mmCIF file of C-alpha atoms in Angstrom:
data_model
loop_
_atom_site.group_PDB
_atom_site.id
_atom_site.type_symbol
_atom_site.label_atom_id
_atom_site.label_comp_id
_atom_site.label_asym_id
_atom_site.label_seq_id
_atom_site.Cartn_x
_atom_site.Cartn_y
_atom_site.Cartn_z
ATOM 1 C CA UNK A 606 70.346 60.078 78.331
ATOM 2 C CA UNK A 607 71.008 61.948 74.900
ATOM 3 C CA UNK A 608 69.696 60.115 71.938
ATOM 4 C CA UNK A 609 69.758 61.916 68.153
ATOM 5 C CA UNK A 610 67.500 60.654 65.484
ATOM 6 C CA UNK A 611 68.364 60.588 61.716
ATOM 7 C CA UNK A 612 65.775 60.126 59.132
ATOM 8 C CA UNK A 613 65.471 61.143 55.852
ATOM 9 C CA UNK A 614 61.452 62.912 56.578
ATOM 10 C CA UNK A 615 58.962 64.511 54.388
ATOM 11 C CA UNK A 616 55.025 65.698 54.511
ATOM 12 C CA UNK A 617 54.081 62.600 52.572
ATOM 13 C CA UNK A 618 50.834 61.050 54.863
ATOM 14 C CA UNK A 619 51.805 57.892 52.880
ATOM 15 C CA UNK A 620 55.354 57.482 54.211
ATOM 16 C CA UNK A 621 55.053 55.583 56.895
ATOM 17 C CA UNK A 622 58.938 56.735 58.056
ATOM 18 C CA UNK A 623 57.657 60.173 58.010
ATOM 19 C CA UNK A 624 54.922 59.418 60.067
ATOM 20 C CA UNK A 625 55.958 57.561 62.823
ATOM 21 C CA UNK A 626 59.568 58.961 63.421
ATOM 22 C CA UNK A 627 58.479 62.424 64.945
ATOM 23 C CA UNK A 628 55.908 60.580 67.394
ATOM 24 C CA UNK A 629 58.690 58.270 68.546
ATOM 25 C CA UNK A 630 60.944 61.332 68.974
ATOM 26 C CA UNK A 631 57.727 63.205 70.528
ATOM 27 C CA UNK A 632 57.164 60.259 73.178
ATOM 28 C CA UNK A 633 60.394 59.658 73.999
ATOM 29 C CA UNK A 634 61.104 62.969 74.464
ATOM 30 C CA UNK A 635 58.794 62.842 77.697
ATOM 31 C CA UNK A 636 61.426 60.454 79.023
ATOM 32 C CA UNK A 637 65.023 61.401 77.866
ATOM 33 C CA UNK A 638 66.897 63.966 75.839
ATOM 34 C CA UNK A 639 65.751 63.767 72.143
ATOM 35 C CA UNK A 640 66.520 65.707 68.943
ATOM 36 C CA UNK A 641 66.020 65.016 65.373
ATOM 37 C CA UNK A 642 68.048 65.378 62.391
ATOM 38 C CA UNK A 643 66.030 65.153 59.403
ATOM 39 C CA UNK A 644 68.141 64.846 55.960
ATOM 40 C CA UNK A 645 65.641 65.701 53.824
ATOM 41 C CA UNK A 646 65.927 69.835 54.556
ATOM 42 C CA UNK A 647 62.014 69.486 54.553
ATOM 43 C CA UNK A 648 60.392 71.908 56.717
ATOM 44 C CA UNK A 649 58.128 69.383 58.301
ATOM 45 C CA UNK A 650 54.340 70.392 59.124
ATOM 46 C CA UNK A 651 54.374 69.404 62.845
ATOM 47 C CA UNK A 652 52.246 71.340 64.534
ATOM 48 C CA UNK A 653 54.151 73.881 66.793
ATOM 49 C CA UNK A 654 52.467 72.567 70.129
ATOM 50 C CA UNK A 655 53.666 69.166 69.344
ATOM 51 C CA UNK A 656 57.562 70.062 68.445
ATOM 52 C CA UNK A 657 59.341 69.793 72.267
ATOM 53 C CA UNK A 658 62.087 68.683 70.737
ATOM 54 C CA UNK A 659 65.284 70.543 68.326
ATOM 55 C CA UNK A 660 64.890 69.574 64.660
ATOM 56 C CA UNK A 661 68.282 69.866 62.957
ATOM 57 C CA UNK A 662 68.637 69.828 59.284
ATOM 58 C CA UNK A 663 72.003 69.192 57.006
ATOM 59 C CA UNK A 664 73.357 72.796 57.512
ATOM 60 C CA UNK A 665 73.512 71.675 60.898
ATOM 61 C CA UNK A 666 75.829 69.181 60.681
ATOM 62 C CA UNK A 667 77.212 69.102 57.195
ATOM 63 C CA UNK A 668 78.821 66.139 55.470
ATOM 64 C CA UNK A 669 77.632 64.144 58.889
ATOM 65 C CA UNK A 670 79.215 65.564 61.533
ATOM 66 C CA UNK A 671 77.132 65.398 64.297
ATOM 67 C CA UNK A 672 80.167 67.171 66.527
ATOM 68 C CA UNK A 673 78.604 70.358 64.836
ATOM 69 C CA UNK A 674 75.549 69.768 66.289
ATOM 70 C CA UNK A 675 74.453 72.426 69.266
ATOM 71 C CA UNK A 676 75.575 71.121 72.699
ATOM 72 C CA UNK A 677 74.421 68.446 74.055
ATOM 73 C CA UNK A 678 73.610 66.399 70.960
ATOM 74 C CA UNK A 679 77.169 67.253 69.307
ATOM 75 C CA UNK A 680 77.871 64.008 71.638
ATOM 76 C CA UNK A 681 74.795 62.109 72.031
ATOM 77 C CA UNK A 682 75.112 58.915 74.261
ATOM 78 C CA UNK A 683 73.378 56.737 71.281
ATOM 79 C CA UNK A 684 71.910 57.552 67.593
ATOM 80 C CA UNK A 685 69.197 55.931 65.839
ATOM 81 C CA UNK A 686 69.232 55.902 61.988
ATOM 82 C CA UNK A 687 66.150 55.383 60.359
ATOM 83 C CA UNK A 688 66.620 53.553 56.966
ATOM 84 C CA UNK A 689 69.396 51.921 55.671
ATOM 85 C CA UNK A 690 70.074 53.229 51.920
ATOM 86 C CA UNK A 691 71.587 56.781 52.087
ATOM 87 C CA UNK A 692 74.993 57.612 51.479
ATOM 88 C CA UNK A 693 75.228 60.373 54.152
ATOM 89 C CA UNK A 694 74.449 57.562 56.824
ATOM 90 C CA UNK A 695 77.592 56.338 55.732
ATOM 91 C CA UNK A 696 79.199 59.287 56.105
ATOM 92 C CA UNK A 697 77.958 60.166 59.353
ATOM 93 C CA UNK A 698 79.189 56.947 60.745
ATOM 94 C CA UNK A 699 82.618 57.240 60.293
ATOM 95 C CA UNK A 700 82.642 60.277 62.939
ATOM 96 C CA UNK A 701 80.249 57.987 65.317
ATOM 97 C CA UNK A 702 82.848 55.761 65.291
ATOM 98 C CA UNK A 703 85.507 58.162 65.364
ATOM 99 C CA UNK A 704 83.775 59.532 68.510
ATOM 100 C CA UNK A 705 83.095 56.051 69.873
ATOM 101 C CA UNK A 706 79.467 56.715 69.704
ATOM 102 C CA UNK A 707 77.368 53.658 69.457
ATOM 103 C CA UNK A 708 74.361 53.672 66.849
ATOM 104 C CA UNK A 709 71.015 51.597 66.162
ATOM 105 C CA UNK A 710 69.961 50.809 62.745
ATOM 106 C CA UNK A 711 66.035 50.550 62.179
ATOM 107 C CA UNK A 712 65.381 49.518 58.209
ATOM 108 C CA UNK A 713 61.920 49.767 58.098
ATOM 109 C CA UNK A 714 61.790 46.314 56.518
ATOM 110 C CA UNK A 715 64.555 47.634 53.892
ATOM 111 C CA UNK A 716 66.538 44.533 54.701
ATOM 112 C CA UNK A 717 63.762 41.709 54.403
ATOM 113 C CA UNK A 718 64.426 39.240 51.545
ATOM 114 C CA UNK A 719 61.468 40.638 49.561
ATOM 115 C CA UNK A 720 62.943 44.087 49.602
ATOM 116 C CA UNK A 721 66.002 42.973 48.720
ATOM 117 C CA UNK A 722 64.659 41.706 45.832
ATOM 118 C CA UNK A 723 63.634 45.341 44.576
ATOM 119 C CA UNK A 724 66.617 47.193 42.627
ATOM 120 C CA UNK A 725 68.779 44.161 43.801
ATOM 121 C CA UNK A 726 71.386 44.487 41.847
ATOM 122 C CA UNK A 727 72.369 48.558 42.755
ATOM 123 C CA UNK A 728 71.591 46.968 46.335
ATOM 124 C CA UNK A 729 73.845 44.269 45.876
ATOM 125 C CA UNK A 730 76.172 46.713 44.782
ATOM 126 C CA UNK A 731 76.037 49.109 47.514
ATOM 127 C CA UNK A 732 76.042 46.723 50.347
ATOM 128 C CA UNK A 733 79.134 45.805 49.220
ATOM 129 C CA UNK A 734 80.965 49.147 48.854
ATOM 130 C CA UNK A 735 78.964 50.915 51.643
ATOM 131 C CA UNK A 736 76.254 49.670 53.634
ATOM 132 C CA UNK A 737 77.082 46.257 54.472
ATOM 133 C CA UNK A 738 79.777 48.060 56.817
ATOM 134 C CA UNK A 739 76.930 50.646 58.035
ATOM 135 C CA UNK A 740 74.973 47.629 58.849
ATOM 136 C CA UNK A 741 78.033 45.662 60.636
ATOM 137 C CA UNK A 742 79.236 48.695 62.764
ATOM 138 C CA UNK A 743 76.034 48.929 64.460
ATOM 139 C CA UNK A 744 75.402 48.899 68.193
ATOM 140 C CA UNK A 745 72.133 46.607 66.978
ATOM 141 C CA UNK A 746 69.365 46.472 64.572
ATOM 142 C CA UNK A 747 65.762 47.340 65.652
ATOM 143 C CA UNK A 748 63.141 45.271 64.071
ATOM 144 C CA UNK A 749 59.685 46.571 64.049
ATOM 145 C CA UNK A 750 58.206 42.887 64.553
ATOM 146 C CA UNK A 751 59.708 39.558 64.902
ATOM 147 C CA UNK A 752 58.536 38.209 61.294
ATOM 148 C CA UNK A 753 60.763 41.391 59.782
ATOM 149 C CA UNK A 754 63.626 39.965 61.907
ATOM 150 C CA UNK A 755 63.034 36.054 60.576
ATOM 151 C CA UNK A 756 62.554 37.909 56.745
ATOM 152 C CA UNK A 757 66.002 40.217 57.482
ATOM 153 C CA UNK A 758 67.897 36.853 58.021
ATOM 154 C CA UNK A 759 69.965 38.653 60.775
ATOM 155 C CA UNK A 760 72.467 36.952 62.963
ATOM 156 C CA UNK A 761 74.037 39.917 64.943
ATOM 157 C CA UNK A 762 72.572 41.273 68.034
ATOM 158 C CA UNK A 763 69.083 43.022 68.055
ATOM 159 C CA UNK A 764 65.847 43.548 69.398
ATOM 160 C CA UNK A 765 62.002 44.265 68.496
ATOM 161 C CA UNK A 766 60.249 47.221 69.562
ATOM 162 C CA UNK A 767 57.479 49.006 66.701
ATOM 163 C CA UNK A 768 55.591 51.544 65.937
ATOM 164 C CA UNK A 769 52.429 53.083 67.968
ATOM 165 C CA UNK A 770 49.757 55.133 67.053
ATOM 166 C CA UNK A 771 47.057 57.369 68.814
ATOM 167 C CA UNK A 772 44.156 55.567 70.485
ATOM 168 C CA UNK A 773 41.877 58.474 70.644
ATOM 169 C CA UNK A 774 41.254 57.215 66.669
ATOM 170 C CA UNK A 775 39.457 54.257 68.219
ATOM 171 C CA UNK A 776 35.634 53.781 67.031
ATOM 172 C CA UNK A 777 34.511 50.264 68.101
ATOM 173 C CA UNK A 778 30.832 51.119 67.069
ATOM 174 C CA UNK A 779 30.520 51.080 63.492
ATOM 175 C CA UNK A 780 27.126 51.708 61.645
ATOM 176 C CA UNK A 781 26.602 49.890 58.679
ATOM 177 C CA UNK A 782 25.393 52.136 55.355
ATOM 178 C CA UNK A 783 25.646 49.596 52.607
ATOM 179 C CA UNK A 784 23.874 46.230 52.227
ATOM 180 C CA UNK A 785 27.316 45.681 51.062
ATOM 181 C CA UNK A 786 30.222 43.797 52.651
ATOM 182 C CA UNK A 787 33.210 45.930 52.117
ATOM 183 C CA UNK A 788 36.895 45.039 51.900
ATOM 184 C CA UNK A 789 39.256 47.924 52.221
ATOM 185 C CA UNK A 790 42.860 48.666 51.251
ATOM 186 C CA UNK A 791 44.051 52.003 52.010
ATOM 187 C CA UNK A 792 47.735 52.823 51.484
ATOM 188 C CA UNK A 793 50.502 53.878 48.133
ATOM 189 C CA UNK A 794 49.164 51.840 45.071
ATOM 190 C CA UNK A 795 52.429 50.372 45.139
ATOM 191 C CA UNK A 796 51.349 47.300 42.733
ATOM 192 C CA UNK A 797 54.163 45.203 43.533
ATOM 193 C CA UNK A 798 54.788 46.124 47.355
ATOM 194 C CA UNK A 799 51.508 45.765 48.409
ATOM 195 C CA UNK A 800 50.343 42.843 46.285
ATOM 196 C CA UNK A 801 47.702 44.349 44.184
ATOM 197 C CA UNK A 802 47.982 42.221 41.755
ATOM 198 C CA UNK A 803 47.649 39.296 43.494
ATOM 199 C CA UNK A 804 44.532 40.911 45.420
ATOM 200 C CA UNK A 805 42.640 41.938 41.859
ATOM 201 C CA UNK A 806 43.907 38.777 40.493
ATOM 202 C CA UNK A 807 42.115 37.250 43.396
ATOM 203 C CA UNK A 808 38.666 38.925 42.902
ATOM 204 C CA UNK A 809 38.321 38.399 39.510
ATOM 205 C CA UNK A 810 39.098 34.981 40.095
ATOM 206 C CA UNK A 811 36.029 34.721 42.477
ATOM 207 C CA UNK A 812 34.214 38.380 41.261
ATOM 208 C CA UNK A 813 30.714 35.922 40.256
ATOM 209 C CA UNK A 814 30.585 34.612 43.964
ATOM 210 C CA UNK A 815 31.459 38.441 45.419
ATOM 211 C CA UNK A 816 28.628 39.694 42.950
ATOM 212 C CA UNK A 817 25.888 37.527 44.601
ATOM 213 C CA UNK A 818 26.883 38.060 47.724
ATOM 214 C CA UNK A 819 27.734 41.295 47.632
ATOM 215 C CA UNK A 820 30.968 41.580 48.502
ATOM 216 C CA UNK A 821 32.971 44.820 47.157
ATOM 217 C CA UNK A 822 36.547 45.927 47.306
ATOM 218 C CA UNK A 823 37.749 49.494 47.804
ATOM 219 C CA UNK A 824 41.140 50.934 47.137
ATOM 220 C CA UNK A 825 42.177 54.381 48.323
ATOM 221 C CA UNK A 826 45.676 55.602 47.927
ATOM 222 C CA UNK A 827 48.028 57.678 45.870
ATOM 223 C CA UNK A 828 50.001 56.787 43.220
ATOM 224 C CA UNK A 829 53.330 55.087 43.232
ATOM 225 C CA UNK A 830 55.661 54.897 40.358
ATOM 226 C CA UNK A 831 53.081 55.670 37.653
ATOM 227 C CA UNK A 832 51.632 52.172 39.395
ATOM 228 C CA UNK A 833 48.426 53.642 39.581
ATOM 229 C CA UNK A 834 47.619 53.042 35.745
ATOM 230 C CA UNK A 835 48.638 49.404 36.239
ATOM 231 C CA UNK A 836 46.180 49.007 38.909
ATOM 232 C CA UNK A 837 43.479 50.678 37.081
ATOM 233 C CA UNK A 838 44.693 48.311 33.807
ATOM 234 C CA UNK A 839 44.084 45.233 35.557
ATOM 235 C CA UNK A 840 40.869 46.648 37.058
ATOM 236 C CA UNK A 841 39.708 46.837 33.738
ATOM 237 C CA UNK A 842 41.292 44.021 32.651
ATOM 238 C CA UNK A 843 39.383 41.831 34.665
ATOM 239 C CA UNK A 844 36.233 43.591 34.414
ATOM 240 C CA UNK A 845 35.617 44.256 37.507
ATOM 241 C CA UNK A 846 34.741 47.188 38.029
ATOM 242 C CA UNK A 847 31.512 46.534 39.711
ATOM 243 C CA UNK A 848 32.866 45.035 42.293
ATOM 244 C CA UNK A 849 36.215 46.956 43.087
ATOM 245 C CA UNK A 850 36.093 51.211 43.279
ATOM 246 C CA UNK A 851 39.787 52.928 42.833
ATOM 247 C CA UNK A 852 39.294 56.291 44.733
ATOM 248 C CA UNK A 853 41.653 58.818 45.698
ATOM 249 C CA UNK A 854 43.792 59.093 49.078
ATOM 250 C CA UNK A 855 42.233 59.664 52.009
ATOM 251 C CA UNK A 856 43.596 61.063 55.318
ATOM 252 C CA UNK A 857 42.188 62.536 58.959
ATOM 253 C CA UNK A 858 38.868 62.203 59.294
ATOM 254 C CA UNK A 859 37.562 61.042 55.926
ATOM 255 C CA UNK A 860 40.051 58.299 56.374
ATOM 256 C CA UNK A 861 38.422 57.560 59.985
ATOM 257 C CA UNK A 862 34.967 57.627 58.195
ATOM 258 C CA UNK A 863 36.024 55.136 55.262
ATOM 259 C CA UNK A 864 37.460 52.926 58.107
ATOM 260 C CA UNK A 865 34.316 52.841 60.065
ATOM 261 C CA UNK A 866 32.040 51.744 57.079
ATOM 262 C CA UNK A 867 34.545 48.847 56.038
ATOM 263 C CA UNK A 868 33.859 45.288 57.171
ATOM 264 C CA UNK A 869 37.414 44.189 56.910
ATOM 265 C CA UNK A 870 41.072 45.821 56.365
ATOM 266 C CA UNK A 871 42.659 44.258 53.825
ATOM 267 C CA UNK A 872 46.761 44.478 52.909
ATOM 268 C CA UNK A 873 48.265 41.166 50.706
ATOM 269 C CA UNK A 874 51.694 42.993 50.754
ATOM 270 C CA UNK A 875 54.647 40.940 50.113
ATOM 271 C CA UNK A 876 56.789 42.851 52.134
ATOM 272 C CA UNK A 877 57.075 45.257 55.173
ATOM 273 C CA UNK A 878 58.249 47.207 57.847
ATOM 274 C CA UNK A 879 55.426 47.656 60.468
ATOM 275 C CA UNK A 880 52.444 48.481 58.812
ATOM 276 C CA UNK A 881 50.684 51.553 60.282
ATOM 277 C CA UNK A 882 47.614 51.417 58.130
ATOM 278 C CA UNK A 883 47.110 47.717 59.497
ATOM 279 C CA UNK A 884 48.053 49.317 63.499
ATOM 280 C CA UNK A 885 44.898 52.302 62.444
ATOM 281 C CA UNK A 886 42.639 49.695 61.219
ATOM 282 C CA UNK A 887 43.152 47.093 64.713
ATOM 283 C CA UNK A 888 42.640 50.528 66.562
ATOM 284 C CA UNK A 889 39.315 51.667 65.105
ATOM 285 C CA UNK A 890 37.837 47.922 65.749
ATOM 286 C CA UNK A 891 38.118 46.375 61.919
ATOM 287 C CA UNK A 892 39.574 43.370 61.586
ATOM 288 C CA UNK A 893 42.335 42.991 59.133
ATOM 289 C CA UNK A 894 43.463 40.317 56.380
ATOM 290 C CA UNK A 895 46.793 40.445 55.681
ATOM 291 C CA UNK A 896 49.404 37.976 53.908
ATOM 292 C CA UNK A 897 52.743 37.508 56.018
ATOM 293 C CA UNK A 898 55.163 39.653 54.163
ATOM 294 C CA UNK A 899 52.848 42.142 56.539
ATOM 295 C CA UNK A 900 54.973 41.039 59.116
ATOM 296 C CA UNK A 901 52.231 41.161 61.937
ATOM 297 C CA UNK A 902 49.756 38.774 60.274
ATOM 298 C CA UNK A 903 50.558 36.296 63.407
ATOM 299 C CA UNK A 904 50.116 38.365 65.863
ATOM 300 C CA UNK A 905 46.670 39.262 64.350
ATOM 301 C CA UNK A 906 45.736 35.455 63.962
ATOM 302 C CA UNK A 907 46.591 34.720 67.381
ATOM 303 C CA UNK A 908 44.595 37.469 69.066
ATOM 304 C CA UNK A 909 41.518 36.418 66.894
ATOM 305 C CA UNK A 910 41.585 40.054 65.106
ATOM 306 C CA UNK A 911 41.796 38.834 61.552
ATOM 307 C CA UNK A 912 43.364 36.298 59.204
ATOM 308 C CA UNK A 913 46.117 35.326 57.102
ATOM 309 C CA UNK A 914 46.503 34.439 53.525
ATOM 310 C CA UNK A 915 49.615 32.989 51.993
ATOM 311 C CA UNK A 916 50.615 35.263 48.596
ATOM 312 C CA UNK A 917 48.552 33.407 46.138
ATOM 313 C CA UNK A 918 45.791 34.210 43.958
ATOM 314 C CA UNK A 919 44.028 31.220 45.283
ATOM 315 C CA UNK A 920 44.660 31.839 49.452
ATOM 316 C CA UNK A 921 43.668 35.146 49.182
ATOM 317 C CA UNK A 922 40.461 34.885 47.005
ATOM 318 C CA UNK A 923 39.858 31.585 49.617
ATOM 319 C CA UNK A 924 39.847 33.943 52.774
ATOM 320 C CA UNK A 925 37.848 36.192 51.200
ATOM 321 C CA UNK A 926 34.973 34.047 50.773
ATOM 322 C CA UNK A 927 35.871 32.401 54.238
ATOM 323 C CA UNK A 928 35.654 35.687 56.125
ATOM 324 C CA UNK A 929 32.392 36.633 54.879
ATOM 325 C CA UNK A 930 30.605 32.839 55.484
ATOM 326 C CA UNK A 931 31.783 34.059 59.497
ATOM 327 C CA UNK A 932 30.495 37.569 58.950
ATOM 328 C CA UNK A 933 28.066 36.959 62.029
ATOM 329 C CA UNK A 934 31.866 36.573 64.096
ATOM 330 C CA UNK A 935 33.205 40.228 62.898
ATOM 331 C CA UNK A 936 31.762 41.953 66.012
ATOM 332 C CA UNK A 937 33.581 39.455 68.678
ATOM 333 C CA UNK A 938 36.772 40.276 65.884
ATOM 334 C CA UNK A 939 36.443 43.600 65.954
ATOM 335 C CA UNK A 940 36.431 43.861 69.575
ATOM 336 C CA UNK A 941 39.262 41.980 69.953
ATOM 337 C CA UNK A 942 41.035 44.161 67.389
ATOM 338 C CA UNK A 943 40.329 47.262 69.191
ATOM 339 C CA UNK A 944 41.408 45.544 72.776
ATOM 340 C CA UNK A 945 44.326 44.467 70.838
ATOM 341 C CA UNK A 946 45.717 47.214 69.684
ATOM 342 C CA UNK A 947 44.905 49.523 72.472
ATOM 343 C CA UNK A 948 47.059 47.068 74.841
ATOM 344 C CA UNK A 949 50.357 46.736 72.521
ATOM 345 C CA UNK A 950 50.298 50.196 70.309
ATOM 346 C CA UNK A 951 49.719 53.089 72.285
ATOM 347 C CA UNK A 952 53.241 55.599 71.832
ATOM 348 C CA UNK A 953 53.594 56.295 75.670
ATOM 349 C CA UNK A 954 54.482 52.113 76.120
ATOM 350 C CA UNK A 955 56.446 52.378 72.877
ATOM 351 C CA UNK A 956 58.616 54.599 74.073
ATOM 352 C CA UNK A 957 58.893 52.993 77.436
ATOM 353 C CA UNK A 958 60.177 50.130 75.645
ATOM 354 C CA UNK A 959 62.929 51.722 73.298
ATOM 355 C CA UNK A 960 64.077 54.375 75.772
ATOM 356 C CA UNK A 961 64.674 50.697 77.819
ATOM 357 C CA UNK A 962 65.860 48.948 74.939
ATOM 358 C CA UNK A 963 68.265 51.663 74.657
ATOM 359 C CA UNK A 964 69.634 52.007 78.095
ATOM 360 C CA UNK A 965 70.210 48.538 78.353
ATOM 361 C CA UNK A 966 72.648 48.089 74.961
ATOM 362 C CA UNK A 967 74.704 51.174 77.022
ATOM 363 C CA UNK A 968 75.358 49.161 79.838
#
């Protein structure tokens, strides 16, 4: 079997996409034919140990082409686009179908009501000239999660398979170094996205109760849209600095160490793909909080490895206080997490699955 992925990839650690796209093609690759073409023309920094697969970039196959391509993947038995909202996806479909070469769409939670919501009306637009048809002509779309599927509203054929991630980043034994209890959000300071606002919103509303009992939040994460001045406006806004720290990104190891001192993983975002940072967090043992534009806040809830909030000031400032009253629970949670996760997200079963998943629309 031949399969050619299309992304649009970069070195950004915060781009989920560029993240998890080479590790699918990297797995997979263990188990069928893979190349990638990435649209970007990005060199990527994949270490050269890890590339056993052909990266092709738009000189390769210009205007979308993919009969360009070097043999065999100038006639791959399926392609997987990654995305939905660039033009030259469009363009490369009319030669799949030209070539009667079926494709699978995965959005990335691009097509969840929330995220339609963003830009709607230039996405209103283009679904209509273009990418309603790129959408239509597919073989299938593949949701990360179930919830993305129910938030997509879509009737045609699909299935669910996500993302993985490593387990050798699992640390179930975390040493405490603060008499503090710490909520953590680590990810773009995309205010809107990721519900920030309803998050600081929350704490101030609560920020005497987290004072006495020592609750803090911590935000790490680069900025998004110039949205890191709004964050830091409504910080100060609120007055809270005391009990919520803005800090820079953090990746690798410092990230790993960050994630080992936190409590709980917190993300209220109002919409998603699969979150990766919530996947990281379930591996290393933390329990999370999440809101269900997360998309996997149910699956969390009913594996006792965190909690939901519904997208309100007063749900989310509610849990809050809820999860630290059961703070003697958060070893038995974070034990489930890390069983959890281990189970469901490692990349050798992801692949298993989609290399499946794949084989079985060709039939």
């Amino acid at each position: 079997m031949k399969i050619l992925h299309v992304a649009w990839l970069d070195n950004n650690k915060s781009n989920g996409v560029s993240v998890v796209v080479p590790n699918h093609i990297k797995y997979q690759s263990a188990l069928v034919q893979v190349a990638l073409l990435n649209t970007s023309n990005i060199s990527l920094d994949i270490p050269e140990e890890e590339i056993n697969y052909p990266i092709f970039s738009l000189g390769d196959c210009p205007q979308g082409n993919i009969g360009l391509l070097p043999s065999p993947f100038n006639d791959p038995d399926i392609v997987i686009f990654h995305g939905v909202y660039f033009y030259y996806y469009y363009k490369t479909m009319g030669f799949l179908l030209n070539m009667k070469i079926p494709y699978i769409v995965i959005p990335h939670g691009s097509l969840t009501s929330f995220a339609q919501e963003k830009k709607k009306w230039k996405k209103k637009i283009g679904n209509i000239l273009v990418f309603n048809k790129f959408i239509n002509n597919s073989r299938c779309i593949q949701f990360l999660t179930q919830e993305e599927k129910i938030s997509s509203n879509w009737e045609g054929e699909s299935f669910i398979c996500g993302n993985g991630m490593s387990s050798r980043t699992c640390i179930v034994d975390k040493k405490k170094n603060s008499d503090f209890f710490h909520f953590t959000y680590i990810g773009r300071l995309a205010l809107f996205q990721k519900g920030l606002d309803i998050l600081l919103e929350a704490c101030y509303s609560i920020s005497d109760e987290m004072r006495g009992k020592k609750i803090k939040l911590n935000i790490y994460g680069p900025d998004d849209q110039g949205d890191k001045k709004k964050v830091l406006h409504l910080i100060e806004k609120y007055k809270i600095q005391d009990i919520v720290c803005l800090s820079n990104p953090v990746y690798g190891k410092e990230k790993e160490k960050i994630l080992q001192n936190s409590d709980v993983f917190v993300l209220t975002s109002r919409f998603e793909g699969q979150p990766l940072s919530v996947i990281e967090a379930l591996l290393m043992g933390i329990p999370v909080l999440l809101t269900p534009g997360t998309n996997i806040a149910n699956e969390v809830v009913s594996n006792n490895c965190g909690w939901c909030a519904e997208l309100s000031v007063k749900d989310v400032a509610d849990k809050i206080l809820e999860i630290f009253n059961l703070k003697k629970q958060i070893a038995q949670y974070s034990l489930n997490a890390s069983k959890y996760a281990e189970k469901n997200y490692s990349w050798e079963e992801i692949a298993k699955k989609t290399v499946s998943g794949y084989k079985k629309l060709l039939r």
